[in-house]
Amino acid sequence: MRTERLVVANARGKYLALLLCALAFVAIGALIVLRQPGLGGFLIGGASIAFFGAGAVLFTFQLLDRRPRLILDDDGLNDRTLAVGIIPWRDIADARLLTVRGHAFVCLELRNPEHWTDKLSPRQRRLAALNQRMGYAMLNVNLAGAAVDPQAVLQRILTYSAMYEPGRG
């Protein structure tokens, strides 16, 4: 069986828009610092510069990052943001799509979740456990900021995991 390879990158247009907005707020913060004398203007303007400046750095990195974010192919699912490596299709028992405040996640139900969570750092394990308590799966494919239709990713995961299901001919 051959699967059609899907390579998903960051949504560069979205990150460009976010970068421009962040830079606008940095400029507004600078104007506040320059035009509002005293501690209040300095604190408000400085906070705007620091917060939105950090966002601008993050959005610039995401805009310039050309590495694949998600790859679905014969080997399985490789989500770079999960940092657990390639999850073979036979290890995925089920998947479901959840959306929180407009951000889509594909929740992965794995046949042996401990195998995958053992690859996480202690901090990531605590976050995975919190995810589960909140109704998500231990491992979730975050599609926020990805240039892909979440429903298409979900359907592909369900189709491929069924094709490679253990015990299936």
Short mmCIF file of N, CA and C in Angstrom, two decimals:
data_model
loop_
_atom_site.label_atom_id
_atom_site.label_comp_id
_atom_site.label_asym_id
_atom_site.label_seq_id
_atom_site.Cartn_x
_atom_site.Cartn_y
_atom_site.Cartn_z
N MET A 1 0.83 -1.19 0.00
CA MET A 1 0.00 0.00 0.00
C MET A 1 0.87 1.25 0.00
N ARG A 2 0.49 2.21 -0.80
CA ARG A 2 1.20 3.49 -0.85
C ARG A 2 0.24 4.59 -0.44
N THR A 3 0.74 5.50 0.37
CA THR A 3 -0.06 6.65 0.77
C THR A 3 0.45 7.88 0.04
N GLU A 4 -0.45 8.78 -0.24
CA GLU A 4 -0.05 10.03 -0.87
C GLU A 4 0.58 10.92 0.20
N ARG A 5 1.78 11.38 -0.07
CA ARG A 5 2.53 12.19 0.89
C ARG A 5 1.92 13.59 1.01
N LEU A 6 1.72 14.01 2.24
CA LEU A 6 1.24 15.36 2.52
C LEU A 6 2.28 16.06 3.38
N VAL A 7 2.76 17.19 2.90
CA VAL A 7 3.73 17.99 3.64
C VAL A 7 3.06 19.33 3.94
N VAL A 8 3.02 19.68 5.22
CA VAL A 8 2.34 20.90 5.66
C VAL A 8 3.38 21.88 6.21
N ALA A 9 3.30 23.10 5.74
CA ALA A 9 4.19 24.16 6.21
C ALA A 9 3.39 25.18 7.02
N ASN A 10 4.10 26.14 7.58
CA ASN A 10 3.43 27.24 8.27
C ASN A 10 2.65 28.08 7.27
N ALA A 11 1.57 28.69 7.73
CA ALA A 11 0.78 29.60 6.91
C ALA A 11 1.50 30.94 6.91
N ARG A 12 2.32 31.15 5.92
CA ARG A 12 3.19 32.33 5.89
C ARG A 12 2.41 33.62 5.83
N GLY A 13 1.28 33.66 5.13
CA GLY A 13 0.47 34.86 5.06
C GLY A 13 -0.06 35.27 6.42
N LYS A 14 -0.46 34.28 7.21
CA LYS A 14 -0.97 34.56 8.56
C LYS A 14 0.14 35.15 9.43
N TYR A 15 1.34 34.57 9.34
CA TYR A 15 2.44 35.07 10.17
C TYR A 15 2.92 36.44 9.70
N LEU A 16 2.81 36.73 8.41
CA LEU A 16 3.16 38.06 7.92
C LEU A 16 2.18 39.09 8.49
N ALA A 17 0.89 38.78 8.47
CA ALA A 17 -0.11 39.70 9.02
C ALA A 17 0.12 39.92 10.52
N LEU A 18 0.41 38.84 11.25
CA LEU A 18 0.68 38.97 12.68
C LEU A 18 1.93 39.80 12.94
N LEU A 19 2.96 39.60 12.12
CA LEU A 19 4.19 40.38 12.26
C LEU A 19 3.91 41.87 12.06
N LEU A 20 3.16 42.20 11.02
CA LEU A 20 2.86 43.61 10.75
C LEU A 20 2.05 44.23 11.90
N CYS A 21 1.11 43.48 12.44
CA CYS A 21 0.33 43.99 13.59
C CYS A 21 1.23 44.19 14.80
N ALA A 22 2.10 43.24 15.07
CA ALA A 22 3.01 43.36 16.22
C ALA A 22 3.92 44.58 16.06
N LEU A 23 4.43 44.79 14.85
CA LEU A 23 5.30 45.95 14.61
C LEU A 23 4.55 47.27 14.78
N ALA A 24 3.28 47.27 14.40
CA ALA A 24 2.46 48.47 14.59
C ALA A 24 2.32 48.79 16.08
N PHE A 25 2.11 47.76 16.90
CA PHE A 25 1.98 47.98 18.34
C PHE A 25 3.31 48.36 18.98
N VAL A 26 4.41 47.88 18.43
CA VAL A 26 5.73 48.33 18.91
C VAL A 26 5.88 49.82 18.62
N ALA A 27 5.49 50.24 17.43
CA ALA A 27 5.58 51.66 17.07
C ALA A 27 4.68 52.51 17.96
N ILE A 28 3.47 52.02 18.25
CA ILE A 28 2.57 52.75 19.14
C ILE A 28 3.19 52.86 20.53
N GLY A 29 3.79 51.78 21.01
CA GLY A 29 4.47 51.81 22.30
C GLY A 29 5.59 52.83 22.33
N ALA A 30 6.34 52.90 21.24
CA ALA A 30 7.44 53.88 21.15
C ALA A 30 6.89 55.31 21.17
N LEU A 31 5.78 55.53 20.48
CA LEU A 31 5.15 56.86 20.51
C LEU A 31 4.68 57.24 21.91
N ILE A 32 4.12 56.27 22.61
CA ILE A 32 3.67 56.53 23.99
C ILE A 32 4.85 56.93 24.86
N VAL A 33 5.95 56.19 24.74
CA VAL A 33 7.14 56.51 25.54
C VAL A 33 7.65 57.90 25.22
N LEU A 34 7.67 58.25 23.94
CA LEU A 34 8.21 59.54 23.53
C LEU A 34 7.29 60.72 23.84
N ARG A 35 5.97 60.49 23.79
CA ARG A 35 5.03 61.60 23.91
C ARG A 35 4.35 61.72 25.27
N GLN A 36 4.45 60.70 26.09
CA GLN A 36 3.82 60.74 27.41
C GLN A 36 4.92 60.81 28.47
N PRO A 37 5.20 61.99 28.98
CA PRO A 37 6.26 62.09 29.98
C PRO A 37 5.85 61.40 31.28
N GLY A 38 6.83 60.93 31.98
CA GLY A 38 6.58 60.34 33.29
C GLY A 38 6.62 58.83 33.27
N LEU A 39 6.47 58.31 34.47
CA LEU A 39 6.58 56.86 34.67
C LEU A 39 5.45 56.09 33.99
N GLY A 40 4.23 56.62 34.02
CA GLY A 40 3.09 55.92 33.43
C GLY A 40 3.28 55.67 31.94
N GLY A 41 3.68 56.71 31.21
CA GLY A 41 3.91 56.55 29.78
C GLY A 41 5.04 55.58 29.49
N PHE A 42 6.09 55.67 30.31
CA PHE A 42 7.22 54.76 30.13
C PHE A 42 6.81 53.31 30.37
N LEU A 43 6.02 53.07 31.43
CA LEU A 43 5.61 51.69 31.75
C LEU A 43 4.66 51.13 30.70
N ILE A 44 3.66 51.91 30.31
CA ILE A 44 2.69 51.43 29.32
C ILE A 44 3.36 51.24 27.96
N GLY A 45 4.10 52.25 27.50
CA GLY A 45 4.79 52.15 26.21
C GLY A 45 5.84 51.06 26.22
N GLY A 46 6.58 50.97 27.33
CA GLY A 46 7.62 49.94 27.44
C GLY A 46 7.04 48.54 27.44
N ALA A 47 5.91 48.38 28.12
CA ALA A 47 5.25 47.06 28.14
C ALA A 47 4.80 46.68 26.73
N SER A 48 4.25 47.66 26.00
CA SER A 48 3.82 47.40 24.62
C SER A 48 5.01 47.02 23.74
N ILE A 49 6.10 47.74 23.89
CA ILE A 49 7.30 47.45 23.10
C ILE A 49 7.84 46.06 23.43
N ALA A 50 7.91 45.73 24.72
CA ALA A 50 8.47 44.43 25.13
C ALA A 50 7.58 43.29 24.67
N PHE A 51 6.26 43.38 24.94
CA PHE A 51 5.36 42.29 24.61
C PHE A 51 5.25 42.07 23.10
N PHE A 52 4.93 43.15 22.39
CA PHE A 52 4.75 43.00 20.94
C PHE A 52 6.08 42.84 20.21
N GLY A 53 7.16 43.33 20.80
CA GLY A 53 8.49 43.08 20.22
C GLY A 53 8.83 41.60 20.28
N ALA A 54 8.52 40.97 21.41
CA ALA A 54 8.74 39.52 21.52
C ALA A 54 7.88 38.77 20.51
N GLY A 55 6.63 39.22 20.34
CA GLY A 55 5.76 38.61 19.33
C GLY A 55 6.32 38.78 17.93
N ALA A 56 6.87 39.96 17.65
CA ALA A 56 7.45 40.21 16.33
C ALA A 56 8.61 39.26 16.05
N VAL A 57 9.43 39.01 17.07
CA VAL A 57 10.54 38.06 16.90
C VAL A 57 10.00 36.66 16.60
N LEU A 58 9.01 36.24 17.37
CA LEU A 58 8.41 34.92 17.17
C LEU A 58 7.78 34.81 15.78
N PHE A 59 7.00 35.81 15.39
CA PHE A 59 6.35 35.77 14.09
C PHE A 59 7.35 35.81 12.95
N THR A 60 8.46 36.54 13.11
CA THR A 60 9.51 36.56 12.10
C THR A 60 10.12 35.17 11.94
N PHE A 61 10.39 34.52 13.06
CA PHE A 61 10.94 33.16 13.00
C PHE A 61 9.98 32.22 12.27
N GLN A 62 8.69 32.29 12.62
CA GLN A 62 7.70 31.41 11.98
C GLN A 62 7.56 31.73 10.49
N LEU A 63 7.66 33.00 10.14
CA LEU A 63 7.56 33.41 8.74
C LEU A 63 8.73 32.90 7.92
N LEU A 64 9.92 32.90 8.49
CA LEU A 64 11.12 32.48 7.78
C LEU A 64 11.37 30.97 7.85
N ASP A 65 10.70 30.28 8.76
CA ASP A 65 10.91 28.85 8.95
C ASP A 65 10.28 28.07 7.80
N ARG A 66 11.11 27.48 6.98
CA ARG A 66 10.62 26.74 5.81
C ARG A 66 10.59 25.22 6.02
N ARG A 67 10.95 24.78 7.22
CA ARG A 67 10.91 23.34 7.50
C ARG A 67 9.48 22.83 7.50
N PRO A 68 9.27 21.59 7.05
CA PRO A 68 7.92 21.03 7.14
C PRO A 68 7.47 20.96 8.59
N ARG A 69 6.25 21.32 8.81
CA ARG A 69 5.70 21.28 10.16
C ARG A 69 5.06 19.93 10.44
N LEU A 70 4.44 19.37 9.41
CA LEU A 70 3.75 18.10 9.54
C LEU A 70 3.95 17.32 8.24
N ILE A 71 4.28 16.03 8.37
CA ILE A 71 4.43 15.17 7.20
C ILE A 71 3.61 13.91 7.44
N LEU A 72 2.75 13.60 6.48
CA LEU A 72 1.99 12.36 6.49
C LEU A 72 2.42 11.57 5.26
N ASP A 73 3.01 10.39 5.46
CA ASP A 73 3.46 9.59 4.33
C ASP A 73 3.39 8.10 4.70
N ASP A 74 4.04 7.25 3.89
CA ASP A 74 4.01 5.81 4.13
C ASP A 74 4.51 5.43 5.52
N ASP A 75 5.47 6.18 6.03
CA ASP A 75 6.06 5.86 7.33
C ASP A 75 5.14 6.17 8.49
N GLY A 76 4.28 7.16 8.33
CA GLY A 76 3.37 7.56 9.40
C GLY A 76 3.23 9.06 9.49
N LEU A 77 2.97 9.53 10.69
CA LEU A 77 2.74 10.94 10.97
C LEU A 77 3.95 11.51 11.69
N ASN A 78 4.51 12.57 11.15
CA ASN A 78 5.64 13.23 11.80
C ASN A 78 5.28 14.69 12.00
N ASP A 79 4.95 15.05 13.25
CA ASP A 79 4.64 16.43 13.61
C ASP A 79 5.86 16.98 14.33
N ARG A 80 6.55 17.90 13.67
CA ARG A 80 7.78 18.46 14.24
C ARG A 80 7.53 19.11 15.60
N THR A 81 6.34 19.69 15.80
CA THR A 81 6.07 20.37 17.07
C THR A 81 5.87 19.40 18.22
N LEU A 82 5.50 18.16 17.93
CA LEU A 82 5.36 17.16 19.00
C LEU A 82 6.72 16.66 19.48
N ALA A 83 7.68 16.62 18.57
CA ALA A 83 9.05 16.20 18.88
C ALA A 83 9.14 14.78 19.43
N VAL A 84 8.32 13.87 18.86
CA VAL A 84 8.42 12.46 19.26
C VAL A 84 8.86 11.58 18.10
N GLY A 85 9.10 12.17 16.94
CA GLY A 85 9.50 11.40 15.78
C GLY A 85 8.28 10.95 14.98
N ILE A 86 8.50 9.98 14.12
CA ILE A 86 7.44 9.48 13.25
C ILE A 86 6.58 8.50 14.02
N ILE A 87 5.28 8.75 14.06
CA ILE A 87 4.33 7.84 14.68
C ILE A 87 3.77 6.96 13.56
N PRO A 88 4.11 5.66 13.56
CA PRO A 88 3.61 4.79 12.49
C PRO A 88 2.08 4.70 12.51
N TRP A 89 1.50 4.52 11.33
CA TRP A 89 0.04 4.45 11.23
C TRP A 89 -0.54 3.34 12.11
N ARG A 90 0.16 2.22 12.22
CA ARG A 90 -0.36 1.10 13.02
C ARG A 90 -0.48 1.46 14.50
N ASP A 91 0.21 2.50 14.95
CA ASP A 91 0.15 2.91 16.35
C ASP A 91 -0.99 3.88 16.64
N ILE A 92 -1.67 4.36 15.60
CA ILE A 92 -2.78 5.30 15.78
C ILE A 92 -4.09 4.52 15.74
N ALA A 93 -4.78 4.46 16.89
CA ALA A 93 -6.04 3.72 16.98
C ALA A 93 -7.21 4.56 16.48
N ASP A 94 -7.16 5.87 16.73
CA ASP A 94 -8.26 6.74 16.33
C ASP A 94 -7.78 8.18 16.39
N ALA A 95 -8.57 9.07 15.84
CA ALA A 95 -8.27 10.50 15.89
C ALA A 95 -9.58 11.27 15.82
N ARG A 96 -9.57 12.45 16.42
CA ARG A 96 -10.74 13.31 16.35
C ARG A 96 -10.28 14.76 16.29
N LEU A 97 -11.12 15.59 15.71
CA LEU A 97 -10.79 17.00 15.54
C LEU A 97 -11.49 17.82 16.61
N LEU A 98 -10.73 18.66 17.29
CA LEU A 98 -11.28 19.61 18.26
C LEU A 98 -10.83 21.00 17.85
N THR A 99 -11.69 21.96 18.07
CA THR A 99 -11.35 23.35 17.79
C THR A 99 -11.57 24.16 19.06
N VAL A 100 -10.55 24.91 19.44
CA VAL A 100 -10.61 25.77 20.61
C VAL A 100 -10.27 27.18 20.18
N ARG A 101 -11.24 28.08 20.31
CA ARG A 101 -11.06 29.49 19.93
C ARG A 101 -10.50 29.64 18.52
N GLY A 102 -11.02 28.84 17.61
CA GLY A 102 -10.60 28.92 16.22
C GLY A 102 -9.32 28.19 15.88
N HIS A 103 -8.70 27.53 16.86
CA HIS A 103 -7.47 26.78 16.63
C HIS A 103 -7.79 25.29 16.62
N ALA A 104 -7.43 24.63 15.53
CA ALA A 104 -7.77 23.22 15.35
C ALA A 104 -6.65 22.32 15.88
N PHE A 105 -7.08 21.21 16.48
CA PHE A 105 -6.19 20.18 16.99
C PHE A 105 -6.73 18.83 16.54
N VAL A 106 -5.84 17.94 16.11
CA VAL A 106 -6.23 16.56 15.87
C VAL A 106 -5.71 15.77 17.07
N CYS A 107 -6.66 15.24 17.84
CA CYS A 107 -6.33 14.46 19.03
C CYS A 107 -6.06 13.02 18.60
N LEU A 108 -4.88 12.52 18.94
CA LEU A 108 -4.48 11.17 18.54
C LEU A 108 -4.71 10.19 19.68
N GLU A 109 -5.48 9.16 19.40
CA GLU A 109 -5.64 8.05 20.35
C GLU A 109 -4.64 6.98 19.90
N LEU A 110 -3.63 6.76 20.71
CA LEU A 110 -2.55 5.84 20.34
C LEU A 110 -2.72 4.50 21.01
N ARG A 111 -2.27 3.45 20.34
CA ARG A 111 -2.38 2.09 20.88
C ARG A 111 -1.46 1.88 22.08
N ASN A 112 -0.33 2.55 22.08
CA ASN A 112 0.62 2.43 23.19
C ASN A 112 1.10 3.84 23.55
N PRO A 113 0.25 4.64 24.22
CA PRO A 113 0.62 6.03 24.46
C PRO A 113 1.88 6.21 25.31
N GLU A 114 2.14 5.27 26.22
CA GLU A 114 3.32 5.40 27.07
C GLU A 114 4.61 5.39 26.26
N HIS A 115 4.63 4.61 25.20
CA HIS A 115 5.81 4.56 24.33
C HIS A 115 6.14 5.97 23.81
N TRP A 116 5.11 6.74 23.49
CA TRP A 116 5.31 8.06 22.90
C TRP A 116 5.51 9.12 23.97
N THR A 117 4.78 9.03 25.08
CA THR A 117 4.96 10.03 26.13
C THR A 117 6.30 9.87 26.84
N ASP A 118 6.87 8.67 26.82
CA ASP A 118 8.20 8.47 27.40
C ASP A 118 9.26 9.27 26.66
N LYS A 119 8.99 9.64 25.40
CA LYS A 119 9.94 10.42 24.60
C LYS A 119 9.88 11.91 24.93
N LEU A 120 8.88 12.31 25.70
CA LEU A 120 8.70 13.72 26.03
C LEU A 120 9.56 14.11 27.22
N SER A 121 9.87 15.39 27.31
CA SER A 121 10.57 15.90 28.49
C SER A 121 9.60 15.86 29.68
N PRO A 122 10.11 15.94 30.91
CA PRO A 122 9.21 15.95 32.07
C PRO A 122 8.15 17.06 31.98
N ARG A 123 8.53 18.22 31.52
CA ARG A 123 7.57 19.33 31.38
C ARG A 123 6.50 18.99 30.34
N GLN A 124 6.92 18.42 29.21
CA GLN A 124 5.97 18.04 28.17
C GLN A 124 5.04 16.93 28.66
N ARG A 125 5.55 16.02 29.49
CA ARG A 125 4.70 14.95 30.05
C ARG A 125 3.61 15.54 30.94
N ARG A 126 3.99 16.53 31.75
CA ARG A 126 2.98 17.18 32.61
C ARG A 126 1.92 17.87 31.76
N LEU A 127 2.34 18.52 30.69
CA LEU A 127 1.39 19.17 29.78
C LEU A 127 0.50 18.14 29.09
N ALA A 128 1.08 17.00 28.70
CA ALA A 128 0.29 15.93 28.06
C ALA A 128 -0.76 15.39 29.03
N ALA A 129 -0.38 15.22 30.30
CA ALA A 129 -1.33 14.75 31.31
C ALA A 129 -2.44 15.78 31.52
N LEU A 130 -2.08 17.06 31.52
CA LEU A 130 -3.07 18.12 31.64
C LEU A 130 -4.01 18.12 30.44
N ASN A 131 -3.45 17.93 29.25
CA ASN A 131 -4.28 17.82 28.04
C ASN A 131 -5.34 16.74 28.22
N GLN A 132 -4.93 15.61 28.72
CA GLN A 132 -5.84 14.48 28.88
C GLN A 132 -6.94 14.81 29.90
N ARG A 133 -6.57 15.46 31.00
CA ARG A 133 -7.57 15.83 32.00
C ARG A 133 -8.57 16.84 31.44
N MET A 134 -8.15 17.63 30.45
CA MET A 134 -9.03 18.63 29.85
C MET A 134 -9.87 18.07 28.70
N GLY A 135 -9.76 16.78 28.43
CA GLY A 135 -10.57 16.16 27.39
C GLY A 135 -9.90 15.97 26.06
N TYR A 136 -8.63 16.33 25.97
CA TYR A 136 -7.87 16.10 24.75
C TYR A 136 -7.17 14.75 24.88
N ALA A 137 -6.40 14.41 23.86
CA ALA A 137 -5.58 13.21 23.92
C ALA A 137 -4.23 13.57 24.54
N MET A 138 -3.44 12.56 24.88
CA MET A 138 -2.11 12.83 25.41
C MET A 138 -1.27 13.57 24.37
N LEU A 139 -1.38 13.16 23.11
CA LEU A 139 -0.65 13.82 22.02
C LEU A 139 -1.66 14.39 21.03
N ASN A 140 -1.46 15.65 20.68
CA ASN A 140 -2.38 16.37 19.79
C ASN A 140 -1.58 17.07 18.71
N VAL A 141 -2.05 16.98 17.49
CA VAL A 141 -1.42 17.68 16.37
C VAL A 141 -2.04 19.07 16.31
N ASN A 142 -1.24 20.08 16.63
CA ASN A 142 -1.71 21.46 16.65
C ASN A 142 -1.63 22.02 15.23
N LEU A 143 -2.77 22.36 14.67
CA LEU A 143 -2.81 22.86 13.29
C LEU A 143 -2.96 24.38 13.23
N ALA A 144 -2.91 25.05 14.38
CA ALA A 144 -2.97 26.52 14.38
C ALA A 144 -1.74 27.06 13.67
N GLY A 145 -1.96 27.92 12.72
CA GLY A 145 -0.84 28.50 11.99
C GLY A 145 -0.28 27.62 10.90
N ALA A 146 -0.96 26.51 10.61
CA ALA A 146 -0.51 25.61 9.54
C ALA A 146 -1.34 25.86 8.29
N ALA A 147 -0.71 25.75 7.15
CA ALA A 147 -1.37 26.00 5.87
C ALA A 147 -2.04 24.73 5.37
N VAL A 148 -3.14 24.35 6.04
CA VAL A 148 -3.82 23.11 5.68
C VAL A 148 -5.24 23.13 6.22
N ASP A 149 -6.12 22.39 5.56
CA ASP A 149 -7.49 22.22 6.03
C ASP A 149 -7.50 21.15 7.13
N PRO A 150 -7.89 21.48 8.35
CA PRO A 150 -7.88 20.51 9.45
C PRO A 150 -8.70 19.25 9.16
N GLN A 151 -9.84 19.41 8.48
CA GLN A 151 -10.67 18.24 8.15
C GLN A 151 -9.93 17.29 7.21
N ALA A 152 -9.17 17.85 6.27
CA ALA A 152 -8.40 17.02 5.34
C ALA A 152 -7.32 16.23 6.08
N VAL A 153 -6.68 16.87 7.06
CA VAL A 153 -5.66 16.16 7.85
C VAL A 153 -6.31 15.04 8.65
N LEU A 154 -7.43 15.34 9.31
CA LEU A 154 -8.12 14.32 10.09
C LEU A 154 -8.51 13.13 9.21
N GLN A 155 -9.11 13.40 8.05
CA GLN A 155 -9.54 12.31 7.17
C GLN A 155 -8.37 11.46 6.71
N ARG A 156 -7.27 12.10 6.42
CA ARG A 156 -6.09 11.36 5.97
C ARG A 156 -5.55 10.48 7.10
N ILE A 157 -5.50 11.02 8.30
CA ILE A 157 -5.03 10.24 9.45
C ILE A 157 -5.94 9.03 9.68
N LEU A 158 -7.24 9.24 9.64
CA LEU A 158 -8.19 8.14 9.85
C LEU A 158 -8.06 7.09 8.75
N THR A 159 -7.93 7.54 7.51
CA THR A 159 -7.81 6.61 6.38
C THR A 159 -6.53 5.81 6.46
N TYR A 160 -5.40 6.46 6.68
CA TYR A 160 -4.12 5.78 6.71
C TYR A 160 -3.99 4.86 7.92
N SER A 161 -4.47 5.30 9.07
CA SER A 161 -4.36 4.44 10.25
C SER A 161 -5.24 3.20 10.09
N ALA A 162 -6.37 3.32 9.38
CA ALA A 162 -7.21 2.14 9.11
C ALA A 162 -6.54 1.21 8.11
N MET A 163 -5.84 1.76 7.11
CA MET A 163 -5.16 0.96 6.11
C MET A 163 -4.03 0.12 6.74
N TYR A 164 -3.37 0.69 7.74
CA TYR A 164 -2.22 0.04 8.34
C TYR A 164 -2.54 -0.56 9.70
N GLU A 165 -3.81 -0.74 9.99
CA GLU A 165 -4.24 -1.28 11.27
C GLU A 165 -3.60 -2.66 11.50
N PRO A 166 -3.10 -2.92 12.73
CA PRO A 166 -2.49 -4.23 13.02
C PRO A 166 -3.48 -5.35 12.75
N GLY A 167 -2.99 -6.42 12.15
CA GLY A 167 -3.83 -7.59 11.87
C GLY A 167 -4.60 -7.48 10.59
N ARG A 168 -4.50 -6.34 9.93
CA ARG A 168 -5.21 -6.16 8.66
C ARG A 168 -4.32 -6.62 7.53
N GLY A 169 -4.85 -7.41 6.63
CA GLY A 169 -4.17 -8.05 5.54
C GLY A 169 -3.29 -7.24 4.74
#
